[in-house]
Coordinates of C-alpha atoms in Angstrom, one line a residue:
Chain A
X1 CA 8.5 -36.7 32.3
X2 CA 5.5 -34.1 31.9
X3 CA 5.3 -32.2 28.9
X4 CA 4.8 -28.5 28.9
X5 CA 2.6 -27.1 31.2
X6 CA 0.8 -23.5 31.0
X7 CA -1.0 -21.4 33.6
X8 CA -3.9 -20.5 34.3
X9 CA -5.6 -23.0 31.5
X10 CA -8.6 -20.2 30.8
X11 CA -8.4 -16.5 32.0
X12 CA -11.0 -13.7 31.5
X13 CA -10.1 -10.1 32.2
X14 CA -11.7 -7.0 31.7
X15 CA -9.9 -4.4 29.1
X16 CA -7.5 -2.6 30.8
X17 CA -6.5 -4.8 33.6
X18 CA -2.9 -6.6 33.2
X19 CA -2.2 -10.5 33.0
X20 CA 0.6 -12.4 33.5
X21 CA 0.6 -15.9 31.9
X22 CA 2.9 -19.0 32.9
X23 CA 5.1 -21.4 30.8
X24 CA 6.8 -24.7 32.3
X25 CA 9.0 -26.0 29.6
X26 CA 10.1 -29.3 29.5
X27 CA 12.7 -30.0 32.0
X28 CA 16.1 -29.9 30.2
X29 CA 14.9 -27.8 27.2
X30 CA 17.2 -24.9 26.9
X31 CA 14.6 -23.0 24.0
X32 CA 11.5 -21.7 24.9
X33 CA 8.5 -20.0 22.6
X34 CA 5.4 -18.0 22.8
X35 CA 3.0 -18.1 19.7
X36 CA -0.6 -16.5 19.8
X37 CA -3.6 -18.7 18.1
X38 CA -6.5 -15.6 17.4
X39 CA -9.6 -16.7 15.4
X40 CA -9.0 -17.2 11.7
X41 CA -5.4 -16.1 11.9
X42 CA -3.3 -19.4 12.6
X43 CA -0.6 -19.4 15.0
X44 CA 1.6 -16.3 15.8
X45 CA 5.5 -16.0 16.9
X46 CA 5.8 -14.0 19.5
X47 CA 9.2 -14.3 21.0
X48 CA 11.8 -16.6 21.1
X49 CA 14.0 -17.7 24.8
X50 CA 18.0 -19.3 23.9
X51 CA 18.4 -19.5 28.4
X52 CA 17.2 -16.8 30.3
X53 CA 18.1 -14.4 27.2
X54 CA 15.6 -13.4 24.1
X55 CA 17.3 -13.1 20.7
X56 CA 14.0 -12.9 18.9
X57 CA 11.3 -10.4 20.3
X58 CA 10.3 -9.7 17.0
X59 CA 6.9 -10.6 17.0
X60 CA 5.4 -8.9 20.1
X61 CA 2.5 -7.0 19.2
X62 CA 3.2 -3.7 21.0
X63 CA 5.0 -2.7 24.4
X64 CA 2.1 -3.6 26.5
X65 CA 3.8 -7.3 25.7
X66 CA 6.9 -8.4 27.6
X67 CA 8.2 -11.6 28.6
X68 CA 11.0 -13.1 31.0
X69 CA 12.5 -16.8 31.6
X70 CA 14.1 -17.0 35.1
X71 CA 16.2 -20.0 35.8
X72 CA 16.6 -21.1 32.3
X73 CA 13.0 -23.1 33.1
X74 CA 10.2 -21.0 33.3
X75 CA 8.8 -18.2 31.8
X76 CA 5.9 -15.3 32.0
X77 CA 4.3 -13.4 29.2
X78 CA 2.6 -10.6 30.6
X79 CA -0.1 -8.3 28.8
X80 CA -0.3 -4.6 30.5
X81 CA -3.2 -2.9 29.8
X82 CA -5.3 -5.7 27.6
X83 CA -7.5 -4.7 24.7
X84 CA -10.3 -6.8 23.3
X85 CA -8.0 -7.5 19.9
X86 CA -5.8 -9.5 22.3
X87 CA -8.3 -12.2 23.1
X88 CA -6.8 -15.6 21.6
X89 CA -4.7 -18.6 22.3
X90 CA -1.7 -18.1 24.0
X91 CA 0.7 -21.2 23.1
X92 CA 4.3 -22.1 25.0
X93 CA 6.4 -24.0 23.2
X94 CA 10.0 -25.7 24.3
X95 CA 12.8 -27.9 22.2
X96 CA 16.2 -28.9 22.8
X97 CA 18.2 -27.1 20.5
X98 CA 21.3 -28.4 18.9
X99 CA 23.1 -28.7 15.8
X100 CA 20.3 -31.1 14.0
X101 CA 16.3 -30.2 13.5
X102 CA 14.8 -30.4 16.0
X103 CA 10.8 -30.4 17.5
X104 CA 9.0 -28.0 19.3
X105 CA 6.8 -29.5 21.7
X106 CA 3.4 -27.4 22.6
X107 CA 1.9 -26.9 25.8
X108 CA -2.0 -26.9 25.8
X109 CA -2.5 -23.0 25.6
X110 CA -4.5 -20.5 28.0
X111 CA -7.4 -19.1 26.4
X112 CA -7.7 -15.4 27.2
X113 CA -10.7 -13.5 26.8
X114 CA -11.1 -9.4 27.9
X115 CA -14.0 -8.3 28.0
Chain B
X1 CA 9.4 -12.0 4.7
X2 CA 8.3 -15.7 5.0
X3 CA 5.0 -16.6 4.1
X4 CA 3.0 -19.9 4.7
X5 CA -0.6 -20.6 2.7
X6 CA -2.7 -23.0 3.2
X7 CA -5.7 -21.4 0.9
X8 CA -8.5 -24.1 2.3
X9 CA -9.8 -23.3 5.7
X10 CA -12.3 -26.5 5.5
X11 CA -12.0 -29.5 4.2
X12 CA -14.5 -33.0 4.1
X13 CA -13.3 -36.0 2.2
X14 CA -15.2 -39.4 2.6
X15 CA -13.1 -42.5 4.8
X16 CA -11.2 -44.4 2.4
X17 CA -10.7 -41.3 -0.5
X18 CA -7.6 -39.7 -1.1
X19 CA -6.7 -36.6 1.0
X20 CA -4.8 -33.6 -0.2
X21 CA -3.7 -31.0 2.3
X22 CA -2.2 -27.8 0.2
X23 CA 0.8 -25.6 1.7
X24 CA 2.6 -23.2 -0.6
X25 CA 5.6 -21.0 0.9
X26 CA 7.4 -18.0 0.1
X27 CA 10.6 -17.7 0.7
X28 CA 14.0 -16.9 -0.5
X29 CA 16.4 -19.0 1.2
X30 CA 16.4 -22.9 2.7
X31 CA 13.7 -23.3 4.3
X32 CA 12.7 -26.6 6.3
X33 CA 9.3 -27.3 6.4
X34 CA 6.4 -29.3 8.5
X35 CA 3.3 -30.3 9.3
X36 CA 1.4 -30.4 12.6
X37 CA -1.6 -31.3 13.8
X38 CA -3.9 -30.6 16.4
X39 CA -6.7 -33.3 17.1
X40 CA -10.1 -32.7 18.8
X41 CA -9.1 -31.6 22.7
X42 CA -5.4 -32.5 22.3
X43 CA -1.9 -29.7 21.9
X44 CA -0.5 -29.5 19.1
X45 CA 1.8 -31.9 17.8
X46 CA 4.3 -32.4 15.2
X47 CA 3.4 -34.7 12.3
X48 CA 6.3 -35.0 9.8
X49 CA 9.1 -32.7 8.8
X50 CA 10.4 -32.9 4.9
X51 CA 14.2 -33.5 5.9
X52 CA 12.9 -37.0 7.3
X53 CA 11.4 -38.1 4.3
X54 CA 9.4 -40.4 6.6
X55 CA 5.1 -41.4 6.3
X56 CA 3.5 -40.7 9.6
X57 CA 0.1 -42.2 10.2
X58 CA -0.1 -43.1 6.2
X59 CA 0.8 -39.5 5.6
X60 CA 3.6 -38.3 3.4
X61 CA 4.6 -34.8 2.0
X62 CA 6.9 -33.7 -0.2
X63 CA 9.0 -30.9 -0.7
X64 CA 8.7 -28.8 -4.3
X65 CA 11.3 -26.3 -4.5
X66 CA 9.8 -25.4 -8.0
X67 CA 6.4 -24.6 -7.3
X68 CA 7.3 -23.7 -3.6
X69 CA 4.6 -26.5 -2.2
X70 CA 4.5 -29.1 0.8
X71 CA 1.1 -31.1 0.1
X72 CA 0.6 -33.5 2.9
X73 CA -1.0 -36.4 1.5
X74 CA -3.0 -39.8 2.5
X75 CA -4.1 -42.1 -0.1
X76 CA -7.2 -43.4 1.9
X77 CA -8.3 -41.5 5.1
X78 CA -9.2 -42.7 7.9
X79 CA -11.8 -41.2 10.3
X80 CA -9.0 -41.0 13.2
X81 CA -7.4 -38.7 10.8
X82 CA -10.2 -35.8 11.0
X83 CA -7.8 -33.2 12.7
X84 CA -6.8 -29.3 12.3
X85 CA -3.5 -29.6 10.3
X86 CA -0.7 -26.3 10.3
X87 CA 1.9 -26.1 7.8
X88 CA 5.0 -24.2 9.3
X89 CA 8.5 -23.3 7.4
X90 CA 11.5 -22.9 9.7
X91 CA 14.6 -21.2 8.2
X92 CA 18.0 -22.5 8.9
X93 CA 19.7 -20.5 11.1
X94 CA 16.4 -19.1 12.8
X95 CA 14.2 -20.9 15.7
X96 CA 10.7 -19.6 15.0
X97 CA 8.1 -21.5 13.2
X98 CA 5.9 -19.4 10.6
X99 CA 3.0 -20.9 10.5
X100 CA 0.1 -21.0 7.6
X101 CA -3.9 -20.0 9.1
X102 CA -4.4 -24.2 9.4
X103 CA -7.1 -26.9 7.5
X104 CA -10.0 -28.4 9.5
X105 CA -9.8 -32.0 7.7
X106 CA -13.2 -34.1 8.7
X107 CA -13.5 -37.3 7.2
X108 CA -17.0 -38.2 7.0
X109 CA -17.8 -42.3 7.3

């Protein structure tokens, strides 16, 4: 089937407005991840989905980050109240997890830019 | 806390030379370790892992406890392999990926 999809593919905003972007993980993946790509920093964890529930928040930024996965499929990262340091790459990820290593397969990003 | 370095941000090496990637990690416990890569207008992708011992593309890494390094290494490039390659550790037990700032390989013809 498709791989993972993300939503919108580009999104500008102006600092101060909220976003909300969109994960579809692959269908039967149970393990869903947000990473963050900025400029010269490599790729950031964000937070971590087992289901619906998030066992590992530990990388959001600040509380003007949140994130929720309904239906154990997809999920929403939303930024309240964007700054300019939050422009980047925001990356989903989803795997099947189980007892064995496993891969994490990437989605193609959105690009956010505030302005 | 885990740490992943890949300390060159840009490399060039001619098609049919050797290619070295460097990755050195910090880190107390087991870790599990990869590469990915990300090609020109393609997502990311996993390239090898070191439990799988495997060569991918021509590519093979190895895993130095001692000196805390995962090279990723290609004993004649190929232009197809011009790329921006991640190093990542996983430890067991956890699900996130920790991932080094990347290399921009170009292999010049």
């Amino acid at each position: 089937g498709a791989g993972v999809s993300q939503s919108p593919s580009n999104k500008v905003t102006e600092k101060g407005k909220d976003v909300e972007l969109r994960c579809d993980p692959i269908s039967g993946h149970t393990a869903l991840y947000w990473y963050r790509q900025s400029l010269g920093q490599g790729l950031e964890f964000l937070i971590y989905f087992q289901g619906n529930s998030a066992p590992d928040k530990s990388g959001l930024p600040s509380d003007r980050f949140s994130a929720e996965r309904t239906g154990g499929s997809v999920s929403t990262l939303t930024i309240q109240r964007t700054q300019q340091e939050d422009s980047a790459v925001y990356l989903c990820a989803s795997s099947s997890s189980g007892l064995t290593s496993y891969e994490q397969y990437f989605g193609p990003g959105t690009r956010l830019t505030v302005t | 806390a885990q740490r992943v370095t890949q300390p060159e941000k840009l490399l060039s090496v001619f098609k049919g030379a050797p290619v070295e990637l460097k990755c050195n990690y910090s880190y107390s416990g087991s870790p599990e370790l990869f590469w990915y890569v990300q090609y020109s207008r393609q997502r990311l992708q996993l390239l090898l892992r070191h439990i799988s011992r495997e060569s991918i593309k021509g590519f093979t890494a190895d895993l130095n406890k001692g000196e805390t390094s995962f090279h990723l290494k290609k004993p004649f490039a190929q232009e197809e392999d011009s790329a921006m390659y991640y190093c990542a550790l996983r430890d067991f037990g956890n699900e996130k990926l920790t991932f080094g700032t990347g290399t921009r390989l170009t292999i010049i013809p």
